[in-house]
Amino acid sequence: MKFRDRAQAGRQLAALLQRRGGFPDAVVLALPRGGVPVAFEVARALRLPLDVLVVRKLGLPEQPEYAFGALAGDGVPEIDEHLVRTLDLRPSEIDAVVRAERAELARRTRVYRGDRPVCDVQGRTVLVIDDGLATGATMLAAVRGLRRQGAGTVIAAVPVGSPEACEVLQGEADDVLCVRCPTVFRAVGAWYGDFSQTTDDEVCALLAQARGEAV
């Protein structure tokens, strides 16, 4: 059974979180761009503040969709050293990808946050939300980045995730919650009827709506 779209997926994820207790003192951090429509529904249902945590996948030079790591909001790269050795990636290739993605991370942070300060997660419960987990590389970078920022409890929550990614994250996050964790996963988009790309304008509009601003 597919989710109709990210908004419906977010409502189902919110229902799962409410059954787990609602996390009344948490902050919701969305991984842009696709995680924002999901997280918006969660934040609205649970009446929690919403912000973004920009994370960029580090893709192979010849296959950018295949990640060898990810870059968290604090700019620290998380790299799969085993994969790097297996593929014999040169340091210069890795550095070039990291530089490009660090620039894009900074650009998106400016677009989405403007001059608003970064959310203070020190000692807080954080619900980190994306539209799905395939390899889990970006979520892993997000969780580790939040640990470095002193977050109290970090919960990775998604509508759908691969069993492999969920297993990896169980060792990093305090909890991993999935509405669906199918044995035959294929891809995140396979579990959505509408998986069209979320735009920067849509991200900004949802964040403004969550803050109660006119859009």
mmCIF file with all atom_site columns, N, CA and C in Angstrom, residues 1 7 16 29 34 48 52-53 55 59 67 71 79 92 110 118 130 146 153 158 168 184 213:
data_model
loop_
_atom_site.group_PDB
_atom_site.id
_atom_site.type_symbol
_atom_site.label_atom_id
_atom_site.label_alt_id
_atom_site.label_comp_id
_atom_site.label_asym_id
_atom_site.label_entity_id
_atom_site.label_seq_id
_atom_site.pdbx_PDB_ins_code
_atom_site.Cartn_x
_atom_site.Cartn_y
_atom_site.Cartn_z
_atom_site.occupancy
_atom_site.B_iso_or_equiv
_atom_site.pdbx_formal_charge
_atom_site.auth_seq_id
_atom_site.auth_comp_id
_atom_site.auth_asym_id
_atom_site.auth_atom_id
_atom_site.pdbx_PDB_model_num
ATOM 1  N N  . MET A 1 1   ? 0.836  -1.194 0.000  1.00 0.00 ? 1   MET A N  1
ATOM 2  C CA . MET A 1 1   ? 0.000  0.000  0.000  1.00 0.00 ? 1   MET A CA 1
ATOM 3  C C  . MET A 1 1   ? 0.875  1.248  0.000  1.00 0.00 ? 1   MET A C  1
ATOM 4  N N  . ALA A 1 7   ? 2.209  14.503 2.409  1.00 0.00 ? 7   ALA A N  1
ATOM 5  C CA . ALA A 1 7   ? 1.340  15.026 3.464  1.00 0.00 ? 7   ALA A CA 1
ATOM 6  C C  . ALA A 1 7   ? 0.595  13.888 4.159  1.00 0.00 ? 7   ALA A C  1
ATOM 7  N N  . LEU A 1 16  ? 1.530  7.557  14.499 1.00 0.00 ? 16  LEU A N  1
ATOM 8  C CA . LEU A 1 16  ? 2.443  6.606  15.136 1.00 0.00 ? 16  LEU A CA 1
ATOM 9  C C  . LEU A 1 16  ? 3.163  7.255  16.318 1.00 0.00 ? 16  LEU A C  1
ATOM 10 N N  . LEU A 1 29  ? 12.727 18.458 13.493 1.00 0.00 ? 29  LEU A N  1
ATOM 11 C CA . LEU A 1 29  ? 13.676 18.924 12.489 1.00 0.00 ? 29  LEU A CA 1
ATOM 12 C C  . LEU A 1 29  ? 13.484 18.095 11.221 1.00 0.00 ? 29  LEU A C  1
ATOM 13 N N  . GLY A 1 34  ? 12.453 16.859 0.720  1.00 0.00 ? 34  GLY A N  1
ATOM 14 C CA . GLY A 1 34  ? 11.297 15.971 0.806  1.00 0.00 ? 34  GLY A CA 1
ATOM 15 C C  . GLY A 1 34  ? 10.788 15.705 2.202  1.00 0.00 ? 34  GLY A C  1
ATOM 16 N N  . LEU A 1 48  ? 4.191  20.939 17.850 1.00 0.00 ? 48  LEU A N  1
ATOM 17 C CA . LEU A 1 48  ? 5.601  21.120 18.164 1.00 0.00 ? 48  LEU A CA 1
ATOM 18 C C  . LEU A 1 48  ? 6.226  22.119 17.195 1.00 0.00 ? 48  LEU A C  1
ATOM 19 N N  . VAL A 1 52  ? 14.382 23.172 10.097 1.00 0.00 ? 52  VAL A N  1
ATOM 20 C CA . VAL A 1 52  ? 15.044 22.292 9.140  1.00 0.00 ? 52  VAL A CA 1
ATOM 21 C C  . VAL A 1 52  ? 16.468 21.999 9.597  1.00 0.00 ? 52  VAL A C  1
ATOM 22 N N  . LEU A 1 53  ? 16.937 20.837 9.206  1.00 0.00 ? 53  LEU A N  1
ATOM 23 C CA . LEU A 1 53  ? 18.328 20.456 9.395  1.00 0.00 ? 53  LEU A CA 1
ATOM 24 C C  . LEU A 1 53  ? 18.837 20.049 8.019  1.00 0.00 ? 53  LEU A C  1
ATOM 25 N N  . VAL A 1 55  ? 20.987 18.593 5.287  1.00 0.00 ? 55  VAL A N  1
ATOM 26 C CA . VAL A 1 55  ? 21.981 17.537 5.130  1.00 0.00 ? 55  VAL A CA 1
ATOM 27 C C  . VAL A 1 55  ? 22.112 17.248 3.642  1.00 0.00 ? 55  VAL A C  1
ATOM 28 N N  . GLY A 1 59  ? 27.666 12.198 -3.189 1.00 0.00 ? 59  GLY A N  1
ATOM 29 C CA . GLY A 1 59  ? 27.502 11.194 -4.229 1.00 0.00 ? 59  GLY A CA 1
ATOM 30 C C  . GLY A 1 59  ? 28.783 10.909 -4.985 1.00 0.00 ? 59  GLY A C  1
ATOM 31 N N  . ALA A 1 67  ? 25.469 7.288  -2.731 1.00 0.00 ? 67  ALA A N  1
ATOM 32 C CA . ALA A 1 67  ? 26.184 8.044  -1.700 1.00 0.00 ? 67  ALA A CA 1
ATOM 33 C C  . ALA A 1 67  ? 27.371 7.277  -1.125 1.00 0.00 ? 67  ALA A C  1
ATOM 34 N N  . LEU A 1 71  ? 26.840 15.086 4.404  1.00 0.00 ? 71  LEU A N  1
ATOM 35 C CA . LEU A 1 71  ? 27.347 16.285 5.064  1.00 0.00 ? 71  LEU A CA 1
ATOM 36 C C  . LEU A 1 71  ? 26.231 16.843 5.939  1.00 0.00 ? 71  LEU A C  1
ATOM 37 N N  . ILE A 1 79  ? 31.741 9.954  6.204  1.00 0.00 ? 79  ILE A N  1
ATOM 38 C CA . ILE A 1 79  ? 32.168 9.221  5.010  1.00 0.00 ? 79  ILE A CA 1
ATOM 39 C C  . ILE A 1 79  ? 32.248 7.731  5.300  1.00 0.00 ? 79  ILE A C  1
ATOM 40 N N  . SER A 1 92  ? 41.330 13.644 -3.833 1.00 0.00 ? 92  SER A N  1
ATOM 41 C CA . SER A 1 92  ? 40.949 14.838 -4.599 1.00 0.00 ? 92  SER A CA 1
ATOM 42 C C  . SER A 1 92  ? 39.495 14.747 -5.064 1.00 0.00 ? 92  SER A C  1
ATOM 43 N N  . ARG A 1 110 ? 20.701 29.268 3.935  1.00 0.00 ? 110 ARG A N  1
ATOM 44 C CA . ARG A 1 110 ? 20.337 30.689 3.802  1.00 0.00 ? 110 ARG A CA 1
ATOM 45 C C  . ARG A 1 110 ? 18.922 30.840 3.263  1.00 0.00 ? 110 ARG A C  1
ATOM 46 N N  . VAL A 1 118 ? 20.026 29.254 14.209 1.00 0.00 ? 118 VAL A N  1
ATOM 47 C CA . VAL A 1 118 ? 19.898 27.801 14.189 1.00 0.00 ? 118 VAL A CA 1
ATOM 48 C C  . VAL A 1 118 ? 19.194 27.342 15.459 1.00 0.00 ? 118 VAL A C  1
ATOM 49 N N  . ASP A 1 130 ? 12.392 12.544 7.738  1.00 0.00 ? 130 ASP A N  1
ATOM 50 C CA . ASP A 1 130 ? 12.583 12.570 6.288  1.00 0.00 ? 130 ASP A CA 1
ATOM 51 C C  . ASP A 1 130 ? 11.417 11.825 5.659  1.00 0.00 ? 130 ASP A C  1
ATOM 52 N N  . LEU A 1 146 ? 23.595 16.056 15.296 1.00 0.00 ? 146 LEU A N  1
ATOM 53 C CA . LEU A 1 146 ? 22.831 16.479 16.472 1.00 0.00 ? 146 LEU A CA 1
ATOM 54 C C  . LEU A 1 146 ? 23.512 16.041 17.763 1.00 0.00 ? 146 LEU A C  1
ATOM 55 N N  . THR A 1 153 ? 17.806 13.529 23.412 1.00 0.00 ? 153 THR A N  1
ATOM 56 C CA . THR A 1 153 ? 17.294 12.294 22.819 1.00 0.00 ? 153 THR A CA 1
ATOM 57 C C  . THR A 1 153 ? 17.044 12.541 21.342 1.00 0.00 ? 153 THR A C  1
ATOM 58 N N  . VAL A 1 158 ? 10.375 8.203  10.117 1.00 0.00 ? 158 VAL A N  1
ATOM 59 C CA . VAL A 1 158 ? 10.082 8.283  8.691  1.00 0.00 ? 158 VAL A CA 1
ATOM 60 C C  . VAL A 1 158 ? 8.829  7.468  8.370  1.00 0.00 ? 158 VAL A C  1
ATOM 61 N N  . VAL A 1 168 ? 20.995 0.005  10.802 1.00 0.00 ? 168 VAL A N  1
ATOM 62 C CA . VAL A 1 168 ? 22.174 0.847  11.003 1.00 0.00 ? 168 VAL A CA 1
ATOM 63 C C  . VAL A 1 168 ? 21.853 1.982  11.979 1.00 0.00 ? 168 VAL A C  1
ATOM 64 N N  . VAL A 1 184 ? 10.835 -6.161 1.110  1.00 0.00 ? 184 VAL A N  1
ATOM 65 C CA . VAL A 1 184 ? 11.234 -5.819 -0.259 1.00 0.00 ? 184 VAL A CA 1
ATOM 66 C C  . VAL A 1 184 ? 11.035 -4.319 -0.412 1.00 0.00 ? 184 VAL A C  1
ATOM 67 N N  . GLU A 1 213 ? 3.372  32.653 9.991  1.00 0.00 ? 213 GLU A N  1
ATOM 68 C CA . GLU A 1 213 ? 3.549  33.841 9.149  1.00 0.00 ? 213 GLU A CA 1
ATOM 69 C C  . GLU A 1 213 ? 2.639  33.754 7.922  1.00 0.00 ? 213 GLU A C  1
#
